[in-house]
Short mmCIF file of C-alpha atoms and ligand atoms in Angstrom, two decimals:
data_model
loop_
_atom_site.label_atom_id
_atom_site.label_comp_id
_atom_site.label_asym_id
_atom_site.label_seq_id
_atom_site.Cartn_x
_atom_site.Cartn_y
_atom_site.Cartn_z
CA MET A 3 0.00 0.00 0.00
CA PRO A 4 1.79 3.21 -1.08
CA GLN A 5 2.23 5.79 1.67
CA THR A 6 3.23 9.45 1.75
CA ALA A 7 6.57 9.77 0.00
CA THR A 8 6.94 13.41 1.11
CA LEU A 9 7.36 12.54 4.78
CA ALA A 10 10.83 11.63 5.97
CA PRO A 11 11.54 8.00 6.88
CA THR A 12 10.47 7.57 10.49
CA ILE A 13 10.97 5.14 13.36
CA VAL A 14 8.54 5.37 16.29
CA VAL A 15 9.94 3.81 19.46
CA ILE A 16 7.25 3.27 22.10
CA PHE A 17 8.46 2.89 25.67
CA GLY A 18 5.66 1.19 27.53
CA GLY A 19 5.01 -0.89 24.42
CA GLY A 20 3.28 -3.57 26.49
CA GLY A 21 0.91 -1.09 28.14
CA ASP A 22 -2.74 -0.23 27.71
CA LEU A 23 -2.19 3.08 25.96
CA THR A 24 -0.14 1.40 23.23
CA GLN A 25 -2.76 -1.26 22.67
CA ARG A 26 -5.86 0.93 22.94
CA LYS A 27 -4.76 4.21 21.40
CA LEU A 28 -1.30 4.44 19.84
CA ILE A 29 -1.29 1.41 17.58
CA PRO A 30 -4.93 1.83 16.45
CA ALA A 31 -4.10 5.46 15.62
CA LEU A 32 -0.97 4.53 13.65
CA TYR A 33 -2.87 1.77 11.88
CA ASN A 34 -5.63 4.18 10.83
CA LEU A 35 -3.02 6.64 9.59
CA ARG A 36 -1.56 3.88 7.51
CA LEU A 37 -4.96 2.97 6.06
CA ASP A 38 -5.38 6.64 5.16
CA ARG A 39 -1.91 6.61 3.53
CA GLN A 40 -0.70 9.33 5.81
CA LEU A 41 2.40 7.58 7.13
CA PRO A 42 5.85 7.96 5.57
CA GLU A 43 6.74 5.38 2.96
CA ARG A 44 9.56 4.09 5.11
CA PHE A 45 8.12 3.59 8.56
CA ALA A 46 8.87 1.31 11.51
CA ILE A 47 7.49 0.85 15.00
CA VAL A 48 9.60 -0.53 17.83
CA GLY A 49 7.83 -1.46 21.06
CA VAL A 50 10.01 -1.44 24.15
CA ALA A 51 9.06 -2.93 27.52
CA ARG A 52 10.55 -5.05 30.25
CA ARG A 53 8.72 -8.31 29.55
CA GLN A 54 10.38 -10.97 27.44
CA ILE A 55 8.07 -11.70 24.54
CA ASP A 56 8.72 -12.28 20.88
CA ASN A 57 7.69 -10.11 17.94
CA GLU A 58 4.81 -12.40 17.05
CA SER A 59 3.13 -12.35 20.48
CA PHE A 60 3.57 -8.58 20.59
CA ARG A 61 1.92 -8.16 17.21
CA GLN A 62 -0.92 -10.46 18.26
CA ARG A 63 -1.63 -8.29 21.30
CA LEU A 64 -1.63 -5.17 19.15
CA ARG A 65 -3.85 -6.81 16.57
CA GLN A 66 -6.36 -7.50 19.31
CA GLY A 67 -6.16 -3.84 20.35
CA VAL A 68 -6.94 -2.67 16.83
CA ALA A 69 -9.82 -5.14 16.52
CA TRP A 70 -11.35 -4.06 19.85
CA PHE A 71 -10.59 -0.37 20.16
CA SER A 72 -10.01 1.14 16.73
CA ARG A 73 -12.84 3.14 15.13
CA ARG A 74 -12.40 0.96 12.04
CA GLY A 75 -11.19 -2.36 13.39
CA ILE A 76 -9.42 -4.66 10.95
CA GLU A 77 -11.32 -4.75 7.69
CA ASP A 78 -8.70 -6.36 5.52
CA GLU A 79 -6.29 -8.94 6.88
CA SER A 80 -3.62 -8.19 4.26
CA ASP A 81 -3.56 -4.49 5.31
CA TRP A 82 -2.95 -5.57 8.87
CA ASN A 83 -0.24 -8.04 7.87
CA GLU A 84 1.64 -5.38 5.92
CA PHE A 85 1.39 -3.00 8.86
CA ALA A 86 2.36 -5.69 11.39
CA ALA A 87 5.54 -6.38 9.41
CA THR A 88 6.74 -2.88 10.32
CA ILE A 89 6.43 -3.62 14.06
CA SER A 90 9.08 -5.18 16.24
CA TYR A 91 9.48 -5.67 19.97
CA LEU A 92 12.52 -5.27 22.20
CA SER A 93 12.88 -6.19 25.83
CA GLU A 94 14.77 -3.47 27.72
CA ASP A 95 14.74 -2.56 31.38
CA VAL A 96 15.24 1.20 31.27
CA SER A 97 15.97 1.34 34.99
CA ASN A 98 19.08 -0.76 34.41
CA PRO A 99 21.99 1.62 33.67
CA ALA A 100 23.55 -0.93 31.34
CA SER A 101 20.43 -1.22 29.17
CA GLY A 102 19.84 0.19 25.71
CA LEU A 103 22.25 -1.71 23.54
CA VAL A 104 19.52 -3.78 21.93
CA LEU A 105 17.63 -0.60 21.06
CA SER A 106 20.54 1.27 19.52
CA THR A 107 21.52 -1.79 17.48
CA CYS A 108 17.95 -2.12 16.25
CA LEU A 109 17.77 1.55 15.18
CA GLN A 110 21.09 1.24 13.40
CA LYS A 111 19.94 -1.88 11.57
CA ILE A 112 16.73 -0.28 10.32
CA GLU A 113 18.56 2.83 9.14
CA GLU A 114 21.26 0.78 7.40
CA GLU A 115 18.54 -1.09 5.56
CA TRP A 116 16.90 2.17 4.49
CA GLY A 117 20.23 3.84 3.78
CA VAL A 118 19.23 7.06 5.58
CA ARG A 119 19.29 8.65 9.00
CA ALA A 120 15.59 8.42 9.85
CA ASN A 121 13.52 10.70 12.03
CA ARG A 122 13.30 8.99 15.40
CA ILE A 123 10.32 9.52 17.64
CA TYR A 124 10.61 8.25 21.19
CA TYR A 125 7.21 7.97 22.82
CA LEU A 126 7.32 7.76 26.61
CA ALA A 127 4.08 5.93 27.41
CA VAL A 128 5.43 4.86 30.79
CA PRO A 129 4.39 5.48 34.41
CA PRO A 130 5.76 8.74 35.89
CA ALA A 131 8.53 6.96 37.80
CA MET A 132 9.97 5.58 34.55
CA MET A 133 10.04 8.87 32.60
CA LYS A 134 13.42 10.00 33.82
CA PRO A 135 15.15 6.60 33.47
CA ALA A 136 13.83 6.25 29.91
CA ALA A 137 14.94 9.77 28.94
CA ALA A 138 18.32 9.20 30.63
CA MET A 139 18.81 6.01 28.64
CA LEU A 140 18.25 7.87 25.37
CA GLN A 141 20.75 10.47 26.44
CA ARG A 142 23.30 7.83 27.44
CA LEU A 143 22.93 6.03 24.12
CA GLY A 144 23.23 9.30 22.22
CA VAL A 145 20.31 8.30 20.00
CA CYS A 146 18.22 11.45 20.53
CA ARG A 147 20.77 14.21 19.98
CA ASP A 148 19.90 15.47 16.56
CA CYS A 149 17.35 18.30 16.94
CA ALA A 150 16.36 18.10 13.30
CA HIS A 151 15.57 14.37 13.40
CA ASP A 152 14.90 13.25 16.96
CA ARG A 153 11.76 13.91 18.99
CA LEU A 154 10.53 12.91 22.40
CA VAL A 155 6.83 12.53 23.16
CA VAL A 156 5.92 12.68 26.84
CA GLU A 157 2.54 11.30 27.95
CA LYS A 158 0.59 12.71 30.84
CA PRO A 159 0.70 12.89 33.80
CA PHE A 160 3.51 15.40 33.48
CA GLY A 161 4.47 15.65 37.15
CA ARG A 162 2.07 15.46 40.08
CA ASP A 163 2.43 19.06 41.24
CA LEU A 164 4.28 22.21 40.32
CA ALA A 165 7.58 21.15 41.91
CA SER A 166 7.69 17.73 40.21
CA ALA A 167 6.66 19.19 36.83
CA ARG A 168 9.43 21.80 37.11
CA ASP A 169 11.86 19.11 38.06
CA LEU A 170 10.91 16.97 35.04
CA ASN A 171 11.06 19.97 32.72
CA GLN A 172 14.51 20.79 34.00
CA PHE A 173 15.68 17.20 33.71
CA LEU A 174 14.47 16.93 30.11
CA GLY A 175 15.72 20.43 29.34
CA GLU A 176 19.27 19.41 30.22
CA MET A 177 19.17 16.59 27.69
CA PHE A 178 16.98 17.84 24.85
CA VAL A 179 16.07 21.19 23.38
CA GLU A 180 12.52 22.40 23.90
CA SER A 181 11.60 22.01 20.23
CA GLN A 182 12.31 18.27 20.49
CA ILE A 183 9.87 17.74 23.37
CA TYR A 184 6.19 17.04 22.61
CA ARG A 185 4.15 17.00 25.83
CA ILE A 186 0.88 15.41 24.91
CA ASP A 187 -2.63 16.29 26.03
CA HIS A 188 -4.93 14.20 23.87
CA TYR A 189 -7.81 16.68 24.28
CA LEU A 190 -5.92 19.07 22.02
CA GLY A 191 -6.08 16.51 19.23
CA LYS A 192 -9.86 16.26 19.36
CA GLU A 193 -11.49 17.67 16.27
CA THR A 194 -13.98 19.86 18.15
CA VAL A 195 -11.38 21.19 20.54
CA GLN A 196 -9.35 22.37 17.55
CA ASN A 197 -12.53 23.71 16.05
CA ILE A 198 -12.84 26.19 18.92
CA LEU A 199 -9.98 28.09 17.26
CA ALA A 200 -11.65 27.96 13.85
CA PHE A 201 -15.06 28.88 15.22
CA ARG A 202 -13.76 31.87 17.13
CA PHE A 203 -11.17 33.24 14.77
CA ALA A 204 -12.26 32.22 11.26
CA ASN A 205 -15.68 33.87 11.68
CA SER A 206 -16.13 37.56 12.21
CA LEU A 207 -19.56 36.93 13.69
CA PHE A 208 -18.58 35.77 17.15
CA GLU A 209 -15.42 37.62 18.10
CA PRO A 210 -17.12 41.01 18.71
CA ILE A 211 -19.43 39.45 21.30
CA TRP A 212 -16.86 37.13 22.85
CA ASN A 213 -16.28 39.14 25.99
CA ARG A 214 -17.71 40.30 29.32
CA HIS A 215 -20.03 42.83 27.66
CA TYR A 216 -22.10 40.02 26.16
CA ILE A 217 -21.14 36.86 27.99
CA ASP A 218 -22.55 36.19 31.42
CA GLN A 219 -20.79 32.93 32.27
CA VAL A 220 -18.99 29.98 30.70
CA GLN A 221 -19.49 26.36 31.72
CA ILE A 222 -17.14 23.54 30.78
CA THR A 223 -18.34 20.01 31.51
CA VAL A 224 -16.37 16.83 30.95
CA ALA A 225 -18.54 13.99 32.20
CA GLU A 226 -17.71 10.29 32.03
CA THR A 227 -19.82 7.23 32.73
CA VAL A 228 -16.82 5.00 33.36
CA GLY A 229 -15.33 4.49 36.81
CA VAL A 230 -11.63 3.93 37.33
CA GLU A 231 -11.69 0.61 35.46
CA ASP A 232 -8.40 -1.22 36.02
CA ARG A 233 -6.48 1.99 36.79
CA GLY A 234 -7.29 2.16 40.50
CA ASP A 235 -3.59 2.19 41.42
CA TYR A 236 -2.85 5.24 39.34
CA TYR A 237 -6.14 7.04 39.91
CA ASP A 238 -6.16 6.75 43.69
CA GLN A 239 -2.86 8.67 43.73
CA SER A 240 -4.13 11.17 41.25
CA GLY A 241 -7.82 12.12 41.46
CA ALA A 242 -9.90 14.24 39.11
CA LEU A 243 -7.99 17.46 39.65
CA ARG A 244 -4.67 16.01 38.50
CA ASP A 245 -6.12 13.54 36.01
CA MET A 246 -8.48 15.85 34.12
CA VAL A 247 -8.48 19.46 35.28
CA GLN A 248 -4.79 20.41 35.29
CA ASN A 249 -4.56 19.31 31.68
CA HIS A 250 -7.70 18.68 29.60
CA LEU A 251 -10.13 21.15 31.16
CA LEU A 252 -7.62 23.97 31.50
CA GLN A 253 -6.57 23.50 27.88
CA VAL A 254 -10.16 23.80 26.73
CA LEU A 255 -10.58 26.88 28.90
CA CYS A 256 -7.49 28.42 27.29
CA LEU A 257 -8.92 27.96 23.79
CA VAL A 258 -12.23 29.51 24.81
CA ALA A 259 -10.64 32.47 26.56
CA MET A 260 -7.44 33.26 24.61
CA GLU A 261 -6.83 36.39 22.56
CA PRO A 262 -6.47 36.00 18.78
CA PRO A 263 -2.92 34.92 17.89
CA ILE A 264 -1.07 36.84 15.21
CA SER A 265 -0.29 33.70 13.23
CA PHE A 266 -0.89 29.95 13.23
CA ASP A 267 2.67 29.44 14.37
CA ALA A 268 2.95 26.98 17.29
CA ASP A 269 4.53 29.51 19.60
CA ASP A 270 2.15 32.34 18.77
CA ILE A 271 -0.78 30.15 19.72
CA ARG A 272 0.90 28.76 22.80
CA ASN A 273 1.86 32.25 23.99
CA LYS A 274 -1.78 33.31 23.95
CA LYS A 275 -2.77 30.23 25.92
CA VAL A 276 -0.12 30.89 28.52
CA ASP A 277 -1.50 34.43 28.89
CA VAL A 278 -4.86 32.96 29.89
CA LEU A 279 -3.32 30.67 32.48
CA ARG A 280 -1.34 33.56 33.90
CA ALA A 281 -4.48 35.68 34.13
CA ILE A 282 -6.46 33.11 36.12
CA ARG A 283 -7.09 34.62 39.52
CA PRO A 284 -5.15 32.64 42.15
CA PHE A 285 -7.32 30.87 44.69
CA ARG A 286 -7.03 32.23 48.22
CA PRO A 287 -6.91 29.49 50.87
CA GLU A 288 -9.85 30.99 52.80
CA GLU A 289 -12.17 30.91 49.77
CA ILE A 290 -11.27 27.50 48.40
CA HIS A 291 -14.24 25.73 49.96
CA ARG A 292 -16.56 28.14 48.11
CA VAL A 293 -14.92 27.95 44.68
CA ALA A 294 -13.58 24.41 44.51
CA VAL A 295 -15.66 21.35 45.40
CA ARG A 296 -14.87 17.68 45.24
CA GLY A 297 -16.81 14.47 45.53
CA GLN A 298 -16.49 10.73 45.29
CA TYR A 299 -18.98 8.29 43.80
CA ARG A 300 -20.69 5.69 45.84
CA ARG A 301 -22.62 2.70 44.61
CA GLY A 302 -25.33 3.43 42.10
CA THR A 303 -26.64 2.71 38.62
CA VAL A 304 -25.03 4.03 35.45
CA LEU A 305 -26.69 3.46 32.07
CA GLY A 306 -28.96 0.90 33.67
CA LYS A 307 -26.14 -1.11 35.22
CA ALA A 308 -25.42 -1.42 38.95
CA VAL A 309 -21.87 -0.24 39.68
CA PRO A 310 -19.72 -0.36 42.83
CA GLY A 311 -18.69 2.67 44.84
CA TYR A 312 -15.23 4.13 44.30
CA ARG A 313 -13.88 2.71 47.55
CA GLU A 314 -15.00 -0.75 46.44
CA GLU A 315 -13.05 -0.60 43.18
CA SER A 316 -9.98 -2.80 42.87
CA SER A 317 -6.64 -1.21 43.91
CA VAL A 318 -8.45 1.66 45.65
CA ALA A 319 -7.92 2.17 49.39
CA PRO A 320 -11.15 1.36 51.29
CA ASP A 321 -10.86 4.68 53.14
CA SER A 322 -9.68 6.67 50.11
CA THR A 323 -10.45 10.38 50.05
CA THR A 324 -9.43 10.77 46.39
CA GLU A 325 -11.90 12.89 44.46
CA THR A 326 -13.62 11.37 41.44
CA TYR A 327 -15.52 14.61 40.82
CA ALA A 328 -14.31 18.17 40.91
CA ALA A 329 -15.94 21.51 40.12
CA PHE A 330 -14.50 25.02 40.20
CA THR A 331 -15.27 28.66 39.68
CA PHE A 332 -12.40 30.35 37.87
CA HIS A 333 -12.02 34.04 37.14
CA ILE A 334 -9.77 35.43 34.45
CA ASP A 335 -8.42 38.82 35.38
CA ASN A 336 -8.09 40.67 32.10
CA TRP A 337 -10.13 43.20 30.17
CA ARG A 338 -11.98 40.64 28.12
CA TRP A 339 -13.19 38.46 30.96
CA HIS A 340 -13.30 40.55 34.09
CA GLY A 341 -16.31 39.48 36.17
CA VAL A 342 -17.28 36.46 34.02
CA PRO A 343 -17.25 33.20 35.99
CA PHE A 344 -15.84 30.13 34.25
CA TYR A 345 -17.41 27.06 35.85
CA LEU A 346 -15.54 23.82 35.23
CA ARG A 347 -16.68 20.36 36.27
CA THR A 348 -15.61 16.82 35.61
CA GLY A 349 -16.46 13.49 37.12
CA LYS A 350 -16.51 9.76 36.73
CA ARG A 351 -19.68 7.65 36.96
CA LEU A 352 -21.94 10.49 35.87
CA PRO A 353 -25.11 9.76 33.87
CA ALA A 354 -23.62 10.40 30.41
CA LYS A 355 -20.31 10.59 28.59
CA VAL A 356 -20.39 14.10 27.32
CA SER A 357 -17.93 16.98 27.03
CA GLU A 358 -19.18 20.40 26.18
CA VAL A 359 -18.56 24.10 26.55
CA SER A 360 -21.57 26.37 27.09
CA ILE A 361 -21.28 30.08 26.58
CA LEU A 362 -24.23 31.83 28.23
CA PHE A 363 -25.06 35.36 27.17
CA HIS A 364 -26.57 38.23 29.14
CA SER A 365 -30.28 38.88 29.00
CA PRO A 366 -31.38 41.66 26.64
CA PRO A 367 -31.13 45.01 28.42
CA HIS A 368 -34.82 45.77 28.05
CA GLN A 369 -37.61 43.26 27.92
CA PHE A 370 -40.68 44.73 26.27
CA PHE A 371 -42.63 41.55 25.49
CA PRO A 372 -45.75 40.95 27.57
CA SER A 373 -44.91 38.84 30.61
CA ALA A 374 -47.07 35.94 29.35
CA ALA A 375 -44.93 35.84 26.20
CA VAL A 376 -41.67 35.23 27.99
CA GLU A 377 -42.62 32.57 30.51
CA SER A 378 -40.25 30.02 28.99
CA TRP A 379 -37.66 32.60 28.06
CA GLN A 380 -33.97 31.62 28.27
CA PRO A 381 -30.84 33.65 27.62
CA ASN A 382 -28.95 32.94 24.38
CA ARG A 383 -26.24 30.38 24.53
CA ILE A 384 -23.70 28.72 22.32
CA VAL A 385 -22.90 25.11 23.11
CA ILE A 386 -19.73 23.61 21.70
CA ARG A 387 -20.10 19.85 21.86
CA ILE A 388 -16.69 18.20 22.08
CA GLN A 389 -18.04 14.65 22.28
CA PRO A 390 -20.10 12.71 21.37
CA GLU A 391 -22.07 14.10 18.39
CA GLU A 392 -19.42 16.74 17.84
CA GLY A 393 -20.84 20.06 16.81
CA ILE A 394 -21.96 23.53 17.79
CA GLY A 395 -25.45 24.71 18.69
CA THR A 396 -26.83 28.18 19.26
CA ARG A 397 -29.95 28.54 21.33
CA ILE A 398 -32.08 31.49 20.30
CA GLN A 399 -35.51 32.85 21.16
CA VAL A 400 -38.17 32.68 18.48
CA LYS A 401 -41.86 33.35 18.23
CA GLN A 402 -43.83 30.17 18.67
CA PRO A 403 -46.27 29.53 15.82
CA GLY A 404 -49.78 30.73 16.65
CA THR A 405 -51.93 33.78 16.86
CA ARG A 406 -50.42 35.07 20.11
CA MET A 407 -46.94 36.43 20.78
CA LEU A 408 -45.35 33.62 22.74
CA LEU A 409 -41.60 33.17 22.79
CA GLY A 410 -39.95 29.79 22.69
CA SER A 411 -36.41 28.54 22.54
CA ALA A 412 -34.98 26.92 19.39
CA GLU A 413 -31.60 25.59 18.36
CA MET A 414 -29.56 26.43 15.27
CA ARG A 415 -27.07 23.66 15.01
CA PHE A 416 -24.09 22.37 13.18
CA ARG A 417 -23.18 18.69 13.54
CA TYR A 418 -19.96 17.36 12.13
CA HIS A 419 -21.43 14.12 10.88
CA GLU A 420 -24.24 15.91 9.07
CA ALA A 421 -22.09 18.66 7.55
CA PHE A 422 -19.14 16.50 6.55
CA ARG A 423 -19.62 12.89 5.63
CA THR A 424 -16.02 11.92 6.34
CA PRO A 425 -15.43 10.52 9.83
CA ALA A 426 -13.15 12.63 12.02
CA PRO A 427 -9.78 11.18 12.97
CA GLU A 428 -9.19 10.15 16.57
CA ALA A 429 -7.22 12.60 18.70
CA TYR A 430 -4.16 10.34 18.75
CA GLU A 431 -4.17 10.09 14.95
CA THR A 432 -3.95 13.86 14.64
CA LEU A 433 -1.32 14.19 17.33
CA LEU A 434 0.91 11.36 16.13
CA LEU A 435 0.84 12.70 12.61
CA ASP A 436 1.78 16.15 13.93
CA VAL A 437 4.80 14.67 15.71
CA ILE A 438 5.81 12.84 12.54
CA ARG A 439 5.53 16.13 10.64
CA GLY A 440 7.30 18.05 13.40
CA ASP A 441 4.40 20.40 14.20
CA ALA A 442 4.21 21.24 17.91
CA THR A 443 1.16 23.53 17.82
CA LEU A 444 -1.09 21.08 19.65
CA PHE A 445 1.47 20.15 22.28
CA MET A 446 2.24 21.71 25.62
CA ARG A 447 5.29 23.85 26.10
CA ALA A 448 7.24 23.67 29.37
CA ASP A 449 5.93 27.00 30.63
CA GLN A 450 2.32 26.07 29.79
CA ILE A 451 2.52 22.93 31.89
CA GLU A 452 4.03 24.85 34.79
CA CYS A 453 1.43 27.63 34.59
CA ALA A 454 -1.34 25.04 34.64
CA TRP A 455 0.17 23.43 37.73
CA GLN A 456 0.48 26.87 39.28
CA VAL A 457 -3.27 27.33 38.87
CA VAL A 458 -4.21 24.05 40.55
CA THR A 459 -1.49 23.83 43.19
CA PRO A 460 -3.26 25.99 45.83
CA ILE A 461 -6.29 23.73 45.49
CA LEU A 462 -4.20 20.58 45.75
CA GLU A 463 -2.49 21.92 48.83
CA ALA A 464 -5.72 23.02 50.47
CA TRP A 465 -7.38 19.68 49.74
CA GLU A 466 -4.42 17.71 50.99
CA SER A 467 -4.11 19.73 54.18
CA VAL A 468 -7.80 19.49 55.06
CA PRO A 469 -8.64 15.92 54.24
CA ALA A 470 -12.17 15.97 53.13
CA THR A 471 -14.30 17.48 55.87
CA ASP A 472 -16.20 19.15 53.06
CA PHE A 473 -16.09 16.00 51.02
CA SER A 474 -19.37 15.17 49.32
CA GLU A 475 -20.27 11.78 48.06
CA TYR A 476 -22.56 11.38 45.11
CA VAL A 477 -24.50 8.40 43.94
CA ALA A 478 -23.03 6.88 40.78
CA GLY A 479 -25.27 7.81 37.85
CA THR A 480 -26.14 11.30 39.17
CA TRP A 481 -24.68 14.67 38.15
CA GLY A 482 -22.29 14.94 41.09
CA PRO A 483 -22.51 16.27 44.64
CA GLU A 484 -24.96 18.90 45.80
CA SER A 485 -22.06 21.13 46.83
CA ALA A 486 -21.34 21.73 43.12
CA ASP A 487 -24.89 23.01 42.62
CA LEU A 488 -24.55 25.23 45.67
CA MET A 489 -21.30 26.65 44.35
CA VAL A 490 -22.95 28.03 41.22
CA ALA A 491 -26.22 28.84 43.00
CA ARG A 492 -24.32 31.35 45.15
CA GLN A 493 -23.86 33.37 41.96
CA ARG A 494 -27.55 32.80 41.06
CA HIS A 495 -26.48 30.39 38.35
CA SER A 496 -27.19 26.74 37.71
CA TRP A 497 -25.47 24.02 35.71
CA LEU A 498 -26.90 23.40 32.29
CA GLN A 499 -27.79 19.80 31.72
CA PRO A 500 -25.97 18.58 28.61
CA THR A 501 -28.33 18.47 25.68
CA THR A 502 -28.22 14.75 24.96
CA ALA A 503 -27.35 11.72 26.97
CA GLU A 504 -25.39 8.67 25.89
C1 LIG B 601 -7.44 10.54 30.34
C2 LIG B 601 -7.70 10.31 31.79
O1 LIG B 601 -6.43 11.51 30.17
O2 LIG B 601 -8.63 11.01 29.72
C3 LIG B 601 -8.83 9.31 31.98
O3 LIG B 601 -6.52 9.80 32.41
C4 LIG B 601 -10.05 9.74 31.23
O4 LIG B 601 -9.14 9.13 33.36
C5 LIG B 601 -9.71 10.09 29.79
O5 LIG B 601 -11.01 8.69 31.27
C6 LIG B 601 -10.89 10.72 29.09
O6 LIG B 601 -10.59 10.87 27.73
P1 LIG B 601 -11.74 10.88 26.63
O7 LIG B 601 -11.01 11.12 25.36
O8 LIG B 601 -12.44 9.55 26.71
O9 LIG B 601 -12.66 12.00 27.02
#
């Protein structure tokens, strides 16, 4: 199957090759890119992990991953076989200072066969404790020194607080230059998340009203129906704030709130996002209980199925106080947003898997319709649906058909699948292709990561120092704890229920 001849020959080395992310996301994404003929003509994947298994068993595991988790599955066995032939597996223990020889020999062999120095992409899909040893091994082997050819992709979590993120940035910064480092946040690869930029800045319609003069509040919801699945070990040390807010939700907030960049250059865009993070009003310890709430799910029913409580999940401490739900009121102190609350919430075991951004507008300054006409009146809003049913809807007031003047609410909507018949790529497809092309626009720069940690650190500290006296449980399958409703009710606001359920 011919691939893109214009892209340089590339080797992707995945550390954590035996892990879930590789099986569920990375390989399905690379396989779909291959089916779409987007990969370089000369392309190889090398999985690296500690376990001793042979190439064939490794490929079998990946094949299963594509069959189960890819949006397309395996339609044609010969396509898969051709792709599988580009994959090999190496057993290396990165924590062993003598390791790495097998890897460097393998890279050399592939490049000798191709007769070129390939682009090498090292993907660190390893637990946080293994990040430094893996990076140090690359440094020791001298296989990631060429800024023009060699790239390092770092999966989240990037640190567990500001100090550890700084430490990791510094560690990597001593070995690689910033332009080689691709810190991944898969939300930035989602089609609708990228569309926030297009929607805001490719249309002259919205930008004039995208500010405190017209916007009353912004709500960002990322709701999941799943619990912690088999990731109890990781999640119990992490919680919703670290797992979702520090990265995904703050990135979405940045795109909604940023100023227009002067160009599509990676750094121009990232600079504007950093400005937003820097303008977020720091939380004062005495107000944290009013502007940051947390909760944990207990037993309940999600999508018609009985599910255990968080503390009953495997690898979770029976007295865990880790939050599985978090909600916040952020304020952005700049001219555009002064006084506009940004409400963010995320949780596991909620009634629907849905991510959306709702922009709620002020009421008209003067209401002259008869009071009977406006009984069901609602302020205008724009809802950006990130998933599922990706799209954008605008709720407007219209006259209801009939002989009397009665207002009703109607939606003008754009849905991706209706407007464009082609299916959108998965986030990891977009992001991996960007790394292959060397485009860092959708990746996090060192200062961005640190600014995001700076925003959440006071909350982390407050929550850790006062273990959960204000901790609210919620029944699995409900929209989170009552304290989150109270938080917005204090501003005379309420959460919008997402428009459709799973
Ligand atoms: C990951 C989190 O980054 O994002 C998971 O670690 C979460 O806990 C996942 O389930 C959600 O991603 P998506 O793409 O399903 O919204």
